[in-house]
Tab-separated table of C-alpha atoms in Angstrom:
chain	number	residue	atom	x	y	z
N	1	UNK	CA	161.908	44.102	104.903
N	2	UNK	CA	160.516	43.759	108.577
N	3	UNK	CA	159.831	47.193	108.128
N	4	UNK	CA	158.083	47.167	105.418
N	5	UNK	CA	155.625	44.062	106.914
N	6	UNK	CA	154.948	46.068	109.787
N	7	UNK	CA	153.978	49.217	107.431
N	8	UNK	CA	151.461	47.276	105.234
N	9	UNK	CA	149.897	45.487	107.983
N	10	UNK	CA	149.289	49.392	110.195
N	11	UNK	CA	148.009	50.682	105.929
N	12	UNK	CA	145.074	47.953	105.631
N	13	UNK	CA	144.345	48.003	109.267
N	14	UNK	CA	143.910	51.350	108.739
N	15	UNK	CA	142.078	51.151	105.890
N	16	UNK	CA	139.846	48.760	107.273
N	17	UNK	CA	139.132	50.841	110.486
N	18	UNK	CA	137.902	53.452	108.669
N	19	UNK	CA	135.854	51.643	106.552
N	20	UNK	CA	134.372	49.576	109.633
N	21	UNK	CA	133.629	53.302	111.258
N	22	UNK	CA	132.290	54.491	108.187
N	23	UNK	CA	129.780	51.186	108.212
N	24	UNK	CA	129.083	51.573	111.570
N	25	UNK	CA	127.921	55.409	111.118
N	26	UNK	CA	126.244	55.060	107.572
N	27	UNK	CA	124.716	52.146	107.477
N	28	UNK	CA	122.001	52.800	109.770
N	29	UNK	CA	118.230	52.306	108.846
N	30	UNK	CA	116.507	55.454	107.291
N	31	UNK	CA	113.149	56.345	106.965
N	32	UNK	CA	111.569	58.846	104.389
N	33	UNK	CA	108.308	60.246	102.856
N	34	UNK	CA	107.047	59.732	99.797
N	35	UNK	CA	106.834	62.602	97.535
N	36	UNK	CA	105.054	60.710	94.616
N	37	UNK	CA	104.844	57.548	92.488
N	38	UNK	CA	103.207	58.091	89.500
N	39	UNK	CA	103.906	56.115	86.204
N	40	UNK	CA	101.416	57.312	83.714
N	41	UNK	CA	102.100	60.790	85.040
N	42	UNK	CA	105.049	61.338	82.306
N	43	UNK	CA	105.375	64.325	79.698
N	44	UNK	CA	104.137	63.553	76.519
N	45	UNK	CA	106.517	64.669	73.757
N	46	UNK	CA	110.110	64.214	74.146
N	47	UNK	CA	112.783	66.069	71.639
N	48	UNK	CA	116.124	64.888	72.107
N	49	UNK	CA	119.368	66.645	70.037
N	50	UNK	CA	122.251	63.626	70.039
N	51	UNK	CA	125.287	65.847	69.912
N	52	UNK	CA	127.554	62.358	69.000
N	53	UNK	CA	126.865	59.066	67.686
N	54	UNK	CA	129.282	56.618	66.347
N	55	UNK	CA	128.623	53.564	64.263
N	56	UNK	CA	130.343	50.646	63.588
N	57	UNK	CA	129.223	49.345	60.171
N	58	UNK	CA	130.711	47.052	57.627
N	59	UNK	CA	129.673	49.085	54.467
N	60	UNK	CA	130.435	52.744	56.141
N	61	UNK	CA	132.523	53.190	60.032
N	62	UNK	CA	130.820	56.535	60.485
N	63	UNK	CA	130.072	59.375	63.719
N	64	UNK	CA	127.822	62.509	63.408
N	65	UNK	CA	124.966	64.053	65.082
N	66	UNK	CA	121.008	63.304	65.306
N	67	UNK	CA	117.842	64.284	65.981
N	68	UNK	CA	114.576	62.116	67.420
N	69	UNK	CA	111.499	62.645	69.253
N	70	UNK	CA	108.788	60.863	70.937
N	71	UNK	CA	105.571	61.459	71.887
N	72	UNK	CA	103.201	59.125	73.894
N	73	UNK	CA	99.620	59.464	72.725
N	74	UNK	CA	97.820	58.397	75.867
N	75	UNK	CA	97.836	54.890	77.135
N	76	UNK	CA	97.519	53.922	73.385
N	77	UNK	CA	100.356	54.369	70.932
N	78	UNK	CA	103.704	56.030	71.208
N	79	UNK	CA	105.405	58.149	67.776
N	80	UNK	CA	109.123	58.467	66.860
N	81	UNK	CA	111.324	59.977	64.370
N	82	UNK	CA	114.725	59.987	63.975
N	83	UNK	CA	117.163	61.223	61.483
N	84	UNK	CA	121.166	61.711	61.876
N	85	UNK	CA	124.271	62.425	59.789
N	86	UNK	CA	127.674	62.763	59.870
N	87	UNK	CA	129.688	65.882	61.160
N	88	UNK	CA	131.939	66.054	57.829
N	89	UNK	CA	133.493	63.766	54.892
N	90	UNK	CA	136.042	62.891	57.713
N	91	UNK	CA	133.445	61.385	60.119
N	92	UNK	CA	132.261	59.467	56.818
N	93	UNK	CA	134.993	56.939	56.164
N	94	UNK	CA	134.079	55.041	53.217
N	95	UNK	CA	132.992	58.054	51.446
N	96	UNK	CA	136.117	60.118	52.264
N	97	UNK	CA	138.402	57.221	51.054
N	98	UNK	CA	136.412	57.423	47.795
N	99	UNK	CA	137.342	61.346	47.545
N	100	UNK	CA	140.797	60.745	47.878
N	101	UNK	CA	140.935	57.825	45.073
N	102	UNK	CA	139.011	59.720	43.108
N	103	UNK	CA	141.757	62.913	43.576
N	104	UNK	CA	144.669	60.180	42.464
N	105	UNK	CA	142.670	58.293	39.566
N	106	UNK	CA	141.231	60.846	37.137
N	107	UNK	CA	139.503	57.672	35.590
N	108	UNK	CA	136.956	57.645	38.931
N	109	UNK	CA	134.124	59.593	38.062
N	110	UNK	CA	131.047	58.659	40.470
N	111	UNK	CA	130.399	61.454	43.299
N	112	UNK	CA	129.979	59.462	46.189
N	113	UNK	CA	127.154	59.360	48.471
N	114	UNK	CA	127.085	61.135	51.575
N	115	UNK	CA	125.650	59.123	54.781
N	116	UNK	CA	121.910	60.052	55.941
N	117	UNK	CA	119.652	57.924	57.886
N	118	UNK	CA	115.988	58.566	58.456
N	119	UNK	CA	113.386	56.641	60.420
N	120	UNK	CA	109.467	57.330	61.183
N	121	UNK	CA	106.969	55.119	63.165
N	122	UNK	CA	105.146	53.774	65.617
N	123	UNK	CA	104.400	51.516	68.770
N	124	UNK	CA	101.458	49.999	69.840
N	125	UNK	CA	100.024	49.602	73.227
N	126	UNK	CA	99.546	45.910	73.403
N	127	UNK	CA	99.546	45.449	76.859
N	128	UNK	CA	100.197	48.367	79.378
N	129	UNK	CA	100.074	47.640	83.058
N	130	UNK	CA	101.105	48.653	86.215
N	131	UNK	CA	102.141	46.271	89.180
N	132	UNK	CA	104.196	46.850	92.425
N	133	UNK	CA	107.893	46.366	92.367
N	134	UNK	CA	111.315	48.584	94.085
N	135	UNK	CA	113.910	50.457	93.091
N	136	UNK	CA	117.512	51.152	94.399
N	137	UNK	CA	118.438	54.949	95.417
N	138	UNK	CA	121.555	55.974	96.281
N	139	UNK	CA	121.798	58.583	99.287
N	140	UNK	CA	124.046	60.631	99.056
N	141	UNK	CA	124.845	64.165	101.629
N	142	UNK	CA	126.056	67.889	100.978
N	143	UNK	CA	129.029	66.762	102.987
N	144	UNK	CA	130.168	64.014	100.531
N	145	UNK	CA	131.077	66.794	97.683
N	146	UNK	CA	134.361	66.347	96.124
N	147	UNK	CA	136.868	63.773	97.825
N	148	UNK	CA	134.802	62.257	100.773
N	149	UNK	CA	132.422	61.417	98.389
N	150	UNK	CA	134.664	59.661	96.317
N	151	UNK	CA	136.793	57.753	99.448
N	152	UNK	CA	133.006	56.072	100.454
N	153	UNK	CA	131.355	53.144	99.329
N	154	UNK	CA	128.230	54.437	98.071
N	155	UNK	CA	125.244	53.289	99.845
N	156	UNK	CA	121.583	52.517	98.548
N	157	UNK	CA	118.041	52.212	99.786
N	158	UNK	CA	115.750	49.858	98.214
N	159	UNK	CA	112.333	51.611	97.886
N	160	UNK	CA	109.302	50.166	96.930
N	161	UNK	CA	107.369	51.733	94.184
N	162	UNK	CA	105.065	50.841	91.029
N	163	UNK	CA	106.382	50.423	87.582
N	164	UNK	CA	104.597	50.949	84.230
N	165	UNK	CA	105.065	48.212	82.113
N	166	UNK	CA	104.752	48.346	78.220
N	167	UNK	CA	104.464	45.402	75.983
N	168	UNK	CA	104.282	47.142	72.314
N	169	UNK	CA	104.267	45.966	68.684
N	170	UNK	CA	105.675	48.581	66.619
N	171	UNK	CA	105.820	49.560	62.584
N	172	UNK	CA	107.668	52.177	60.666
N	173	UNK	CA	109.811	53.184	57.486
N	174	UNK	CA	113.430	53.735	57.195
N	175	UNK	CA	115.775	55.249	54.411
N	176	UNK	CA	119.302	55.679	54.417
N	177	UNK	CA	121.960	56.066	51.908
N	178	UNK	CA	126.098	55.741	51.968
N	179	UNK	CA	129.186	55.717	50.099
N	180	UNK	CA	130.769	51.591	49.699
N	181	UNK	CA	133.570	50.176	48.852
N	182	UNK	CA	132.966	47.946	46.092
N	183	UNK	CA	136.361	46.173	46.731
N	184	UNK	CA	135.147	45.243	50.163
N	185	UNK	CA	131.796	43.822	48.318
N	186	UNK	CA	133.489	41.911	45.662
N	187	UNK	CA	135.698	39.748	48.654
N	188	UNK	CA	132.695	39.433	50.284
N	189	UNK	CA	130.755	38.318	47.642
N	190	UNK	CA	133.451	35.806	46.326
N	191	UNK	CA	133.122	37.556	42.746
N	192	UNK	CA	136.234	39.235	40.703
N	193	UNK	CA	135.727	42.914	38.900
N	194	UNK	CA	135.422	41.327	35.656
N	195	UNK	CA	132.853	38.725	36.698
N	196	UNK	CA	131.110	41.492	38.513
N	197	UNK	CA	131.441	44.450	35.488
N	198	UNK	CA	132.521	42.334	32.087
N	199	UNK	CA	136.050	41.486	30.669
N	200	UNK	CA	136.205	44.488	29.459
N	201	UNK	CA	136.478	46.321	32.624
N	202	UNK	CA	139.965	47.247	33.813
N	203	UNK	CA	140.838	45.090	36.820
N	204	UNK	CA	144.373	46.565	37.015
N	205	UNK	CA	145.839	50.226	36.639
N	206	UNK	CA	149.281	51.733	37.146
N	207	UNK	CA	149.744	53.760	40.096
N	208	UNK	CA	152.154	56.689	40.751
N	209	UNK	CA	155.314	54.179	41.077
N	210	UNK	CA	154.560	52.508	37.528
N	211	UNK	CA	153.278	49.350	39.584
N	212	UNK	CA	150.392	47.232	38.904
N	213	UNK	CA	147.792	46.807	41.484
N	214	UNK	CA	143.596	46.273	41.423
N	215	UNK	CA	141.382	49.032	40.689
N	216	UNK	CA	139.335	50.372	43.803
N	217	UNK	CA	135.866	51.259	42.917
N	218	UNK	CA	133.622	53.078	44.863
N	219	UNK	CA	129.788	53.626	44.344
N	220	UNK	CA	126.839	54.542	46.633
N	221	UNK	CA	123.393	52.273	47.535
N	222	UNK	CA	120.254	53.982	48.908
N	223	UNK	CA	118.208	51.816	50.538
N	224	UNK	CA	114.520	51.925	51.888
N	225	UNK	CA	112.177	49.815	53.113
N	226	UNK	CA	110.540	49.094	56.770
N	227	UNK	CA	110.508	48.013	59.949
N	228	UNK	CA	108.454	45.306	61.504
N	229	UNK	CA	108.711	44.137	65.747
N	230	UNK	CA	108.600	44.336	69.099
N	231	UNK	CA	109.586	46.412	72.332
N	232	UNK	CA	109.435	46.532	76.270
N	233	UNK	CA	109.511	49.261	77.711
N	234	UNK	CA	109.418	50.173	81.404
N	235	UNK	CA	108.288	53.668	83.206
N	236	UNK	CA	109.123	54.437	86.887
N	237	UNK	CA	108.403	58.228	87.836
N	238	UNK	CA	109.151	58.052	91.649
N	239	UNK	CA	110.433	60.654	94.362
N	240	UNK	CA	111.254	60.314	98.044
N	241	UNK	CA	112.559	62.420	100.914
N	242	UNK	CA	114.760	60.900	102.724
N	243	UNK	CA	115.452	61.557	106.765
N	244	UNK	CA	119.057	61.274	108.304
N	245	UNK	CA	119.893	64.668	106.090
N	246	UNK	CA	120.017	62.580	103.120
N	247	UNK	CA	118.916	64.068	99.926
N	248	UNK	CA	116.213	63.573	97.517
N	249	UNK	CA	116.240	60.573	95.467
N	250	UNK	CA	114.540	59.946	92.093
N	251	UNK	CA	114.018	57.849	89.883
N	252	UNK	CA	112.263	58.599	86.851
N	253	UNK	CA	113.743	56.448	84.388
N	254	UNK	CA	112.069	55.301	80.951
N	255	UNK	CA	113.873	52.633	79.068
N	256	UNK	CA	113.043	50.656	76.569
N	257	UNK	CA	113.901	47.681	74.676
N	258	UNK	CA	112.832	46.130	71.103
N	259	UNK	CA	113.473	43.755	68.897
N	260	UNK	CA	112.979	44.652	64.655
N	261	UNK	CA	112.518	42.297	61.056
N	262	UNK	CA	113.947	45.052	58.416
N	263	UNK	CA	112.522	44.048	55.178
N	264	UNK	CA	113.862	46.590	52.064
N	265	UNK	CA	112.787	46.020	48.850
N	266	UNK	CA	113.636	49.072	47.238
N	267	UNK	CA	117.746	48.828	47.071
N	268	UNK	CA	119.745	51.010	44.595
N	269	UNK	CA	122.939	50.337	43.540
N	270	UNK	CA	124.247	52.724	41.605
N	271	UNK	CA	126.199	51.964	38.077
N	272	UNK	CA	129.847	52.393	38.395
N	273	UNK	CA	130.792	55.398	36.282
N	274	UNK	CA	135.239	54.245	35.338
N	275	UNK	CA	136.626	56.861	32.447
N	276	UNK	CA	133.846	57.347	29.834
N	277	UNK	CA	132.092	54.090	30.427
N	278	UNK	CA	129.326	53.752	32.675
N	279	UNK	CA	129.089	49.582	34.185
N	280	UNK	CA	126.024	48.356	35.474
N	281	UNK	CA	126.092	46.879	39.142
N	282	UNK	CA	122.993	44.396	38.518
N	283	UNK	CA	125.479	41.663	39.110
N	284	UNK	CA	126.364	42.742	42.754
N	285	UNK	CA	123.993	40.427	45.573
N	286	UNK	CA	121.416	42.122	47.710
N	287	UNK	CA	119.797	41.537	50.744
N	288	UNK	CA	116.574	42.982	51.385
N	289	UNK	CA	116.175	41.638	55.011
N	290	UNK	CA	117.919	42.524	58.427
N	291	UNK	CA	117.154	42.613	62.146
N	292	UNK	CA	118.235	44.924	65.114
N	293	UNK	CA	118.209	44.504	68.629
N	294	UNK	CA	118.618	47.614	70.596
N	295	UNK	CA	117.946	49.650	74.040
N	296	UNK	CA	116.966	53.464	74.856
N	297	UNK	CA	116.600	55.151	77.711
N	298	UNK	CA	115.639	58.532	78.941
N	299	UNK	CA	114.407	60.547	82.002
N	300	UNK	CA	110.921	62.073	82.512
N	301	UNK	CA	112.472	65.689	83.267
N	302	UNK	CA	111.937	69.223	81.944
N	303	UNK	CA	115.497	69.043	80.549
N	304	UNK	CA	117.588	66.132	80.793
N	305	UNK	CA	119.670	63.603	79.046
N	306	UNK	CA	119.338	59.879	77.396
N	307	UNK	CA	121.530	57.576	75.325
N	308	UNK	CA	121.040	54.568	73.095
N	309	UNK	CA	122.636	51.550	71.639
N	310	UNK	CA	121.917	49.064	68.116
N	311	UNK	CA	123.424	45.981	66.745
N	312	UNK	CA	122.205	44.063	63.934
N	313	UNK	CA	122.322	43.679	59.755
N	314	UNK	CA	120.988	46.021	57.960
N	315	UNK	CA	119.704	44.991	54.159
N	316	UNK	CA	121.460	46.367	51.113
N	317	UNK	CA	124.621	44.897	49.736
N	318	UNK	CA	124.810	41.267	50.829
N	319	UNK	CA	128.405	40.822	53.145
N	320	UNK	CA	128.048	44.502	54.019
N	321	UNK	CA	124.691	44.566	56.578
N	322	UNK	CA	126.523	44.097	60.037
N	323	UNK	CA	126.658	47.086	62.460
N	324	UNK	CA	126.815	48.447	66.314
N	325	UNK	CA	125.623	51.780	67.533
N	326	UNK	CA	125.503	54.289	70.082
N	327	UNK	CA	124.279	57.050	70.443
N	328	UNK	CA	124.320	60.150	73.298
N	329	UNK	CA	121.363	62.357	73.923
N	330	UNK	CA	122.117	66.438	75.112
N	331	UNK	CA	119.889	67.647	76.049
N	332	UNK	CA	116.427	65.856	76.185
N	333	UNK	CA	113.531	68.973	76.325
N	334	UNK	CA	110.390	66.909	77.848
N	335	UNK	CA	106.756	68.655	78.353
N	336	UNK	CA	103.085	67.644	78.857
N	337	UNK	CA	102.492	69.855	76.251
N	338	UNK	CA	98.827	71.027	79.056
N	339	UNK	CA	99.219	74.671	79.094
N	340	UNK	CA	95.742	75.468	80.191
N	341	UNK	CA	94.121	75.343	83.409
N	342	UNK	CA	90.295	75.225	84.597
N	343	UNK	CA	88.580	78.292	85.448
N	344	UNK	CA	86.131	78.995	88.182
N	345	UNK	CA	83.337	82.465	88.270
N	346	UNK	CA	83.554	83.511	91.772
């Protein structure tokens, strides 16, 4: 056991040594040149392919693939549009469910929706500023690669630089449709089939065994409307060279934040469709408002990456509205979209 004492106390001396030696030759002042620091110098239009998404919604859990670009019209507005889907019925929970009832009750009729969001608008320049702050840059050697990279305690530079500052008020549309679970809606909603559809709906059917058990009922909603708030958003496009054979550092990060009122009122519900009898869904509760709060961020690069993240309600079928996103941007194609050049007569 002495042994074993004497052992641990030699390992963290050790390990502190080398940590103390590895303080004592890093952590010494550097100097470096500035390359640039330019915040309104960014490219213009950004297209970004999300290769995965995944969502985390009441009505629909659900993961696909998207599309969105941006494009910053001066100091004045900035554009967006956005659309996604999901890889396959799989990926589309509620709405594969539905298929499979639908294979074991021949009484199910309704084809269900398939998930699709789309979004279009824009954000106004309320305020858009620039003002001294810093920024934290790692530096980092050739000689760190692979293992002694990962055995230090990376170190950072504060550098001072300027920092774009957006204050916007922004305005679009949105549509998107999905399969639900009218089950889910009804417990929700505190309501039984038959209050929702009429008596004569059938709130029970035998299954495979010869048991009893409630009817599941599937249908689809489409929902559009708009979207009403603000954002943040926060530009630094800086470079430095660093001395002590440390390399470049960067940072040319724009990331935004916003805050949205979704008002929608245009929601379809569509009539539940159970042998030959078609039963209206005017009974099931709506909501036609909802909020978000999200973040997005991106880098002002030729080709690069970003990433993204929601939570909020969304309006349609009242109970059903809560959800949390996030999404991955690969890659991110950014350009100025200047591809001319003055010309002087000798």
């Amino acid at each position: 056991m002495k042994k074993f004492h004497i052992f641990l106390v030699l390992f963290v001396f050790c390990v502190v040594s080398q940590n103390y030696a590895q303080s004592r030759k890093d952590n010494q002042p550097v100097t470096y040149e500035e390359l640039y620091d330019e915040p309104y110098a960014i490219n213009k239009l950004f297209v970004q392919f999300q290769p995965v998404y995944g969502e985390l919604w009441k009505a629909n859990i659900n993961a696909g693939f998207g599309l969105e670009a941006t494009y910053f019209w001066k100091e004045k507005m900035t554009f967006r549009a956005h659309a996604r889907k999901t890889y396959a019925q799989s990926f589309d929970l509620t709405r594969d469910i539905a298929e499979n009832m639908i294979e074991d009750n021949s009484n199910l009729r309704a084809v269900p929706r398939i998930h699709n969001f789309y979004e279009v608008g824009a954000t106004y320049h309320i305020k858009d500023f620039e003002e001294s702050s810093k920024t934290k840059m790692f530096l980092y050697r050739k000689s760190y690669k692979g293992d002694k990279w990962a055995a230090r305690v990376p170190l950072n530079a504060e550098i001072p630089c300027k920092v774009r500052k957006i204050y916007g008020a922004r305005l679009g549309g949105m549509f998107f449709d999905t399969a639900v679970d009218i089950n889910r809606v009804l417990d929700a909603q505190d309501m039984t089939i038959n209050e929702a559809f009429g008596e004569e709906f059938p709130a029970q059917r035998e299954n495979d065994m010869g048991e009893m058990e409630e009817t599941s009922i599937f249908s689809g909603v489409d929902v559009k409307g708009a979207y009403i708030g603000g954002s943040m958003t926060w530009i630094r496009n800086v470079a430095v060279d660093f001395d002590n054979k440390y390399q470049e550092g960067v940072d040319d990060l724009i990331l935004t934040a916003f805050f949205d009122i979704l008002i929608a009122p245009a929601i379809t519900v569509d009539d539940i469709v159970y042998g030959a009898n078609s039963y209206s869904a005017d009974n099931l509760e709506t909501s036609m408002l909802g909020w978000r709060l999200g973040i997005d961020g991106k880098f002002n690069r030729t080709l690069s990456w970003g990433y993204g993240g929601e939570v909020g309600m969304r309006p349609g079928l009242k109970g059903q509205g809560f959800y949390a996103l996030i999404k991955v941007s690969f890659p991110v194609f950014s350009t100025n979209l200047e591809y001319s050049v003055e010309a002087f007569g000798k």
